[in-house]
PDB file of C-alpha atoms in Angstrom:
ATOM      1  CA  MET A 253     107.956 139.704 104.631  1.00  0.00           C
ATOM      2  CA  ARG A 254     109.438 136.247 105.261  1.00  0.00           C
ATOM      3  CA  ARG A 255     106.388 135.358 107.291  1.00  0.00           C
ATOM      4  CA  ILE A 256     104.083 136.136 104.364  1.00  0.00           C
ATOM      5  CA  CYS A 257     106.252 133.994 102.080  1.00  0.00           C
ATOM      6  CA  ALA A 258     106.167 131.155 104.634  1.00  0.00           C
ATOM      7  CA  ALA A 259     102.377 131.411 104.851  1.00  0.00           C
ATOM      8  CA  GLY A 260     102.201 131.293 101.042  1.00  0.00           C
ATOM      9  CA  ILE A 261     104.301 128.112 100.942  1.00  0.00           C
ATOM     10  CA  ASP A 262     102.111 126.493 103.607  1.00  0.00           C
ATOM     11  CA  HIS A 263      99.013 127.558 101.693  1.00  0.00           C
ATOM     12  CA  VAL A 264     100.294 125.889  98.509  1.00  0.00           C
ATOM     13  CA  ILE A 265     101.044 122.677 100.433  1.00  0.00           C
ATOM     14  CA  LEU A 266      97.607 122.625 102.049  1.00  0.00           C
ATOM     15  CA  THR A 267      95.863 123.500  98.774  1.00  0.00           C
ATOM     16  CA  LEU A 268      97.585 120.608  97.008  1.00  0.00           C
ATOM     17  CA  ILE A 269      96.525 118.227  99.775  1.00  0.00           C
ATOM     18  CA  GLY A 270      92.946 119.514  99.515  1.00  0.00           C
ATOM     19  CA  MET A 271      92.933 119.126  95.743  1.00  0.00           C
ATOM     20  CA  ILE A 272      94.180 115.546  96.036  1.00  0.00           C
ATOM     21  CA  ILE A 273      91.416 114.731  98.515  1.00  0.00           C
ATOM     22  CA  MET A 274      88.785 116.272  96.255  1.00  0.00           C
ATOM     23  CA  ALA A 275      90.190 114.539  93.164  1.00  0.00           C
ATOM     24  CA  LEU A 276      89.925 111.145  94.883  1.00  0.00           C
ATOM     25  CA  HIS A 277      86.165 111.456  94.614  1.00  0.00           C
ATOM     26  CA  THR A 278      84.858 110.280  91.253  1.00  0.00           C
ATOM     27  CA  GLY A 279      83.227 113.677  90.699  1.00  0.00           C
ATOM     28  CA  GLY A 280      86.609 115.339  91.004  1.00  0.00           C
ATOM     29  CA  ILE A 281      87.168 118.950  91.935  1.00  0.00           C
ATOM     30  CA  THR A 282      84.042 120.105  90.090  1.00  0.00           C
ATOM     31  CA  SER A 283      81.614 117.925  92.076  1.00  0.00           C
ATOM     32  CA  GLN A 284      78.326 119.423  93.243  1.00  0.00           C
ATOM     33  CA  SER A 285      78.691 121.606  96.322  1.00  0.00           C
ATOM     34  CA  ASN A 286      75.377 120.444  97.753  1.00  0.00           C
ATOM     35  CA  SER A 287      76.278 116.755  97.845  1.00  0.00           C
ATOM     36  CA  ILE A 288      76.842 115.017 101.144  1.00  0.00           C
ATOM     37  CA  PHE A 289      80.248 113.742 100.017  1.00  0.00           C
ATOM     38  CA  PHE A 290      81.441 117.266  99.238  1.00  0.00           C
ATOM     39  CA  ASN A 291      80.577 118.318 102.776  1.00  0.00           C
ATOM     40  CA  LYS A 292      82.537 115.342 104.115  1.00  0.00           C
ATOM     41  CA  GLN A 293      85.475 116.306 101.911  1.00  0.00           C
ATOM     42  CA  LEU A 294      85.379 119.856 103.223  1.00  0.00           C
ATOM     43  CA  LEU A 295      85.268 118.616 106.810  1.00  0.00           C
ATOM     44  CA  ILE A 296      88.225 116.295 106.155  1.00  0.00           C
ATOM     45  CA  ILE A 297      90.207 119.162 104.623  1.00  0.00           C
ATOM     46  CA  ILE A 298      89.487 121.431 107.612  1.00  0.00           C
ATOM     47  CA  ILE A 299      90.551 118.687 110.026  1.00  0.00           C
ATOM     48  CA  LEU A 300      93.764 118.085 108.055  1.00  0.00           C
ATOM     49  CA  VAL A 301      94.571 121.812 108.066  1.00  0.00           C
ATOM     50  CA  LEU A 302      94.077 121.968 111.825  1.00  0.00           C
ATOM     51  CA  LEU A 303      96.201 118.834 112.300  1.00  0.00           C
ATOM     52  CA  TYR A 304      98.927 120.325 110.089  1.00  0.00           C
ATOM     53  CA  TYR A 305      99.048 123.494 112.182  1.00  0.00           C
ATOM     54  CA  PHE A 306      98.861 121.578 115.468  1.00  0.00           C
ATOM     55  CA  THR A 307     101.637 119.089 114.612  1.00  0.00           C
ATOM     56  CA  GLN A 308     103.890 121.882 113.344  1.00  0.00           C
ATOM     57  CA  ASP A 309     103.349 123.759 116.603  1.00  0.00           C
ATOM     58  CA  LEU A 310     103.750 120.827 118.951  1.00  0.00           C
ATOM     59  CA  PHE A 311     106.459 118.741 117.305  1.00  0.00           C
ATOM     60  CA  PHE A 312     108.445 121.334 115.330  1.00  0.00           C
ATOM     61  CA  GLN A 313     108.244 124.277 117.779  1.00  0.00           C
ATOM     62  CA  GLY A 314     105.896 126.175 115.498  1.00  0.00           C
ATOM     63  CA  ARG A 315     108.140 125.876 112.458  1.00  0.00           C
ATOM     64  CA  SER A 316     105.964 124.895 109.526  1.00  0.00           C
ATOM     65  CA  PHE A 317     107.509 123.750 106.254  1.00  0.00           C
ATOM     66  CA  GLY A 318     107.118 127.280 104.908  1.00  0.00           C
ATOM     67  CA  LYS A 319     108.941 128.794 107.902  1.00  0.00           C
ATOM     68  CA  MET A 320     111.697 126.201 107.582  1.00  0.00           C
ATOM     69  CA  LEU A 321     112.184 126.972 103.892  1.00  0.00           C
ATOM     70  CA  VAL A 322     112.455 130.744 104.412  1.00  0.00           C
ATOM     71  CA  GLY A 323     114.594 130.358 107.566  1.00  0.00           C
ATOM     72  CA  LEU A 324     112.109 131.983 109.942  1.00  0.00           C
ATOM     73  CA  ASN A 325     112.430 131.354 113.687  1.00  0.00           C
ATOM     74  CA  LEU A 326     109.820 132.390 116.208  1.00  0.00           C
ATOM     75  CA  LYS A 327     110.355 132.541 119.969  1.00  0.00           C
ATOM     76  CA  TYR A 328     107.531 131.178 122.121  1.00  0.00           C
ATOM     77  CA  LYS A 329     107.020 131.655 125.863  1.00  0.00           C
ATOM     78  CA  GLU A 330     106.032 128.024 126.210  1.00  0.00           C
ATOM     79  CA  MET A 331     105.346 124.995 124.067  1.00  0.00           C
ATOM     80  CA  THR A 332     102.654 122.858 125.642  1.00  0.00           C
ATOM     81  CA  ILE A 333      99.677 121.033 124.205  1.00  0.00           C
ATOM     82  CA  GLY A 334      97.395 123.809 125.452  1.00  0.00           C
ATOM     83  CA  PHE A 335      99.551 126.493 123.848  1.00  0.00           C
ATOM     84  CA  ALA A 336      99.693 124.532 120.582  1.00  0.00           C
ATOM     85  CA  MET A 337      95.900 124.228 120.580  1.00  0.00           C
ATOM     86  CA  LYS A 338      95.446 127.984 121.156  1.00  0.00           C
ATOM     87  CA  HIS A 339      98.043 128.827 118.500  1.00  0.00           C
ATOM     88  CA  THR A 340      96.412 126.429 116.048  1.00  0.00           C
ATOM     89  CA  PHE A 341      93.015 128.043 116.610  1.00  0.00           C
ATOM     90  CA  PHE A 342      94.415 131.568 116.116  1.00  0.00           C
ATOM     91  CA  LYS A 343      96.284 130.538 112.944  1.00  0.00           C
ATOM     92  CA  TRP A 344      93.118 128.968 111.544  1.00  0.00           C
ATOM     93  CA  PHE A 345      91.070 132.053 112.464  1.00  0.00           C
ATOM     94  CA  ALA A 346      93.715 134.297 110.865  1.00  0.00           C
ATOM     95  CA  CYS A 347      93.314 132.275 107.646  1.00  0.00           C
ATOM     96  CA  VAL A 348      89.531 132.647 107.760  1.00  0.00           C
ATOM     97  CA  ILE A 349      89.821 136.445 108.020  1.00  0.00           C
ATOM     98  CA  TRP A 350      92.935 136.614 105.827  1.00  0.00           C
ATOM     99  CA  PRO A 351      92.335 140.061 104.287  1.00  0.00           C
ATOM    100  CA  ILE A 352      92.126 141.639 107.741  1.00  0.00           C
ATOM    101  CA  THR A 353      95.103 139.577 108.914  1.00  0.00           C
ATOM    102  CA  LEU A 354      97.184 140.733 105.930  1.00  0.00           C
ATOM    103  CA  ILE A 355      96.360 144.401 106.513  1.00  0.00           C
ATOM    104  CA  TYR A 356      97.172 144.060 110.221  1.00  0.00           C
ATOM    105  CA  TYR A 357     100.459 142.260 109.502  1.00  0.00           C
ATOM    106  CA  CYS A 358     101.556 144.867 106.959  1.00  0.00           C
ATOM    107  CA  SER A 359     100.820 147.726 109.362  1.00  0.00           C
ATOM    108  CA  GLU A 360     102.098 146.164 112.624  1.00  0.00           C
ATOM    109  CA  HIS A 361     104.741 143.736 111.266  1.00  0.00           C
ATOM    110  CA  CYS A 362     103.388 140.943 113.457  1.00  0.00           C
ATOM    111  CA  MET A 363     100.354 138.711 113.574  1.00  0.00           C
ATOM    112  CA  PHE A 364      97.468 139.821 115.791  1.00  0.00           C
ATOM    113  CA  TYR A 365      97.847 136.710 117.933  1.00  0.00           C
ATOM    114  CA  ASP A 366     101.592 137.212 118.519  1.00  0.00           C
ATOM    115  CA  ARG A 367     100.912 139.675 121.304  1.00  0.00           C
ATOM    116  CA  ILE A 368      98.125 137.552 122.768  1.00  0.00           C
ATOM    117  CA  LEU A 369     100.331 134.439 122.927  1.00  0.00           C
ATOM    118  CA  GLY A 370     103.667 136.166 123.582  1.00  0.00           C
ATOM    119  CA  ILE A 371     105.325 135.192 120.291  1.00  0.00           C
ATOM    120  CA  ARG A 372     108.195 137.155 118.810  1.00  0.00           C
ATOM    121  CA  GLU A 373     110.322 136.763 115.723  1.00  0.00           C
ATOM    122  CA  GLU A 374     114.002 135.999 116.236  1.00  0.00           C
ATOM    123  CA  GLN A 375     116.384 137.810 113.923  1.00  0.00           C
TER     124      GLN A 375
END
């Protein structure tokens, strides 16, 4: 359950950053979705999300701000740039398919990529 709370905290942080980026445009958050600038904003937000995940993995041993706040520690087999890139991709993909990820987490009590990457939660 702490992992869901940590993900929620990270989501709020990333949503606020995205809203600030969108508000910087003169059209604000309600700008037209078919404009070129909106597409650039969306691309910038996606890149920032990926950078957030990557830096948390590489420099903070996978402990995002949400995990730090709820006191969650995860044990990794390794912490290399390659591992951080794979973990970042899986975290992003898990966000894209979040309903499936949530159902899987509630039934298995781990993320689907934990087994793939050899991650386990420390008690």
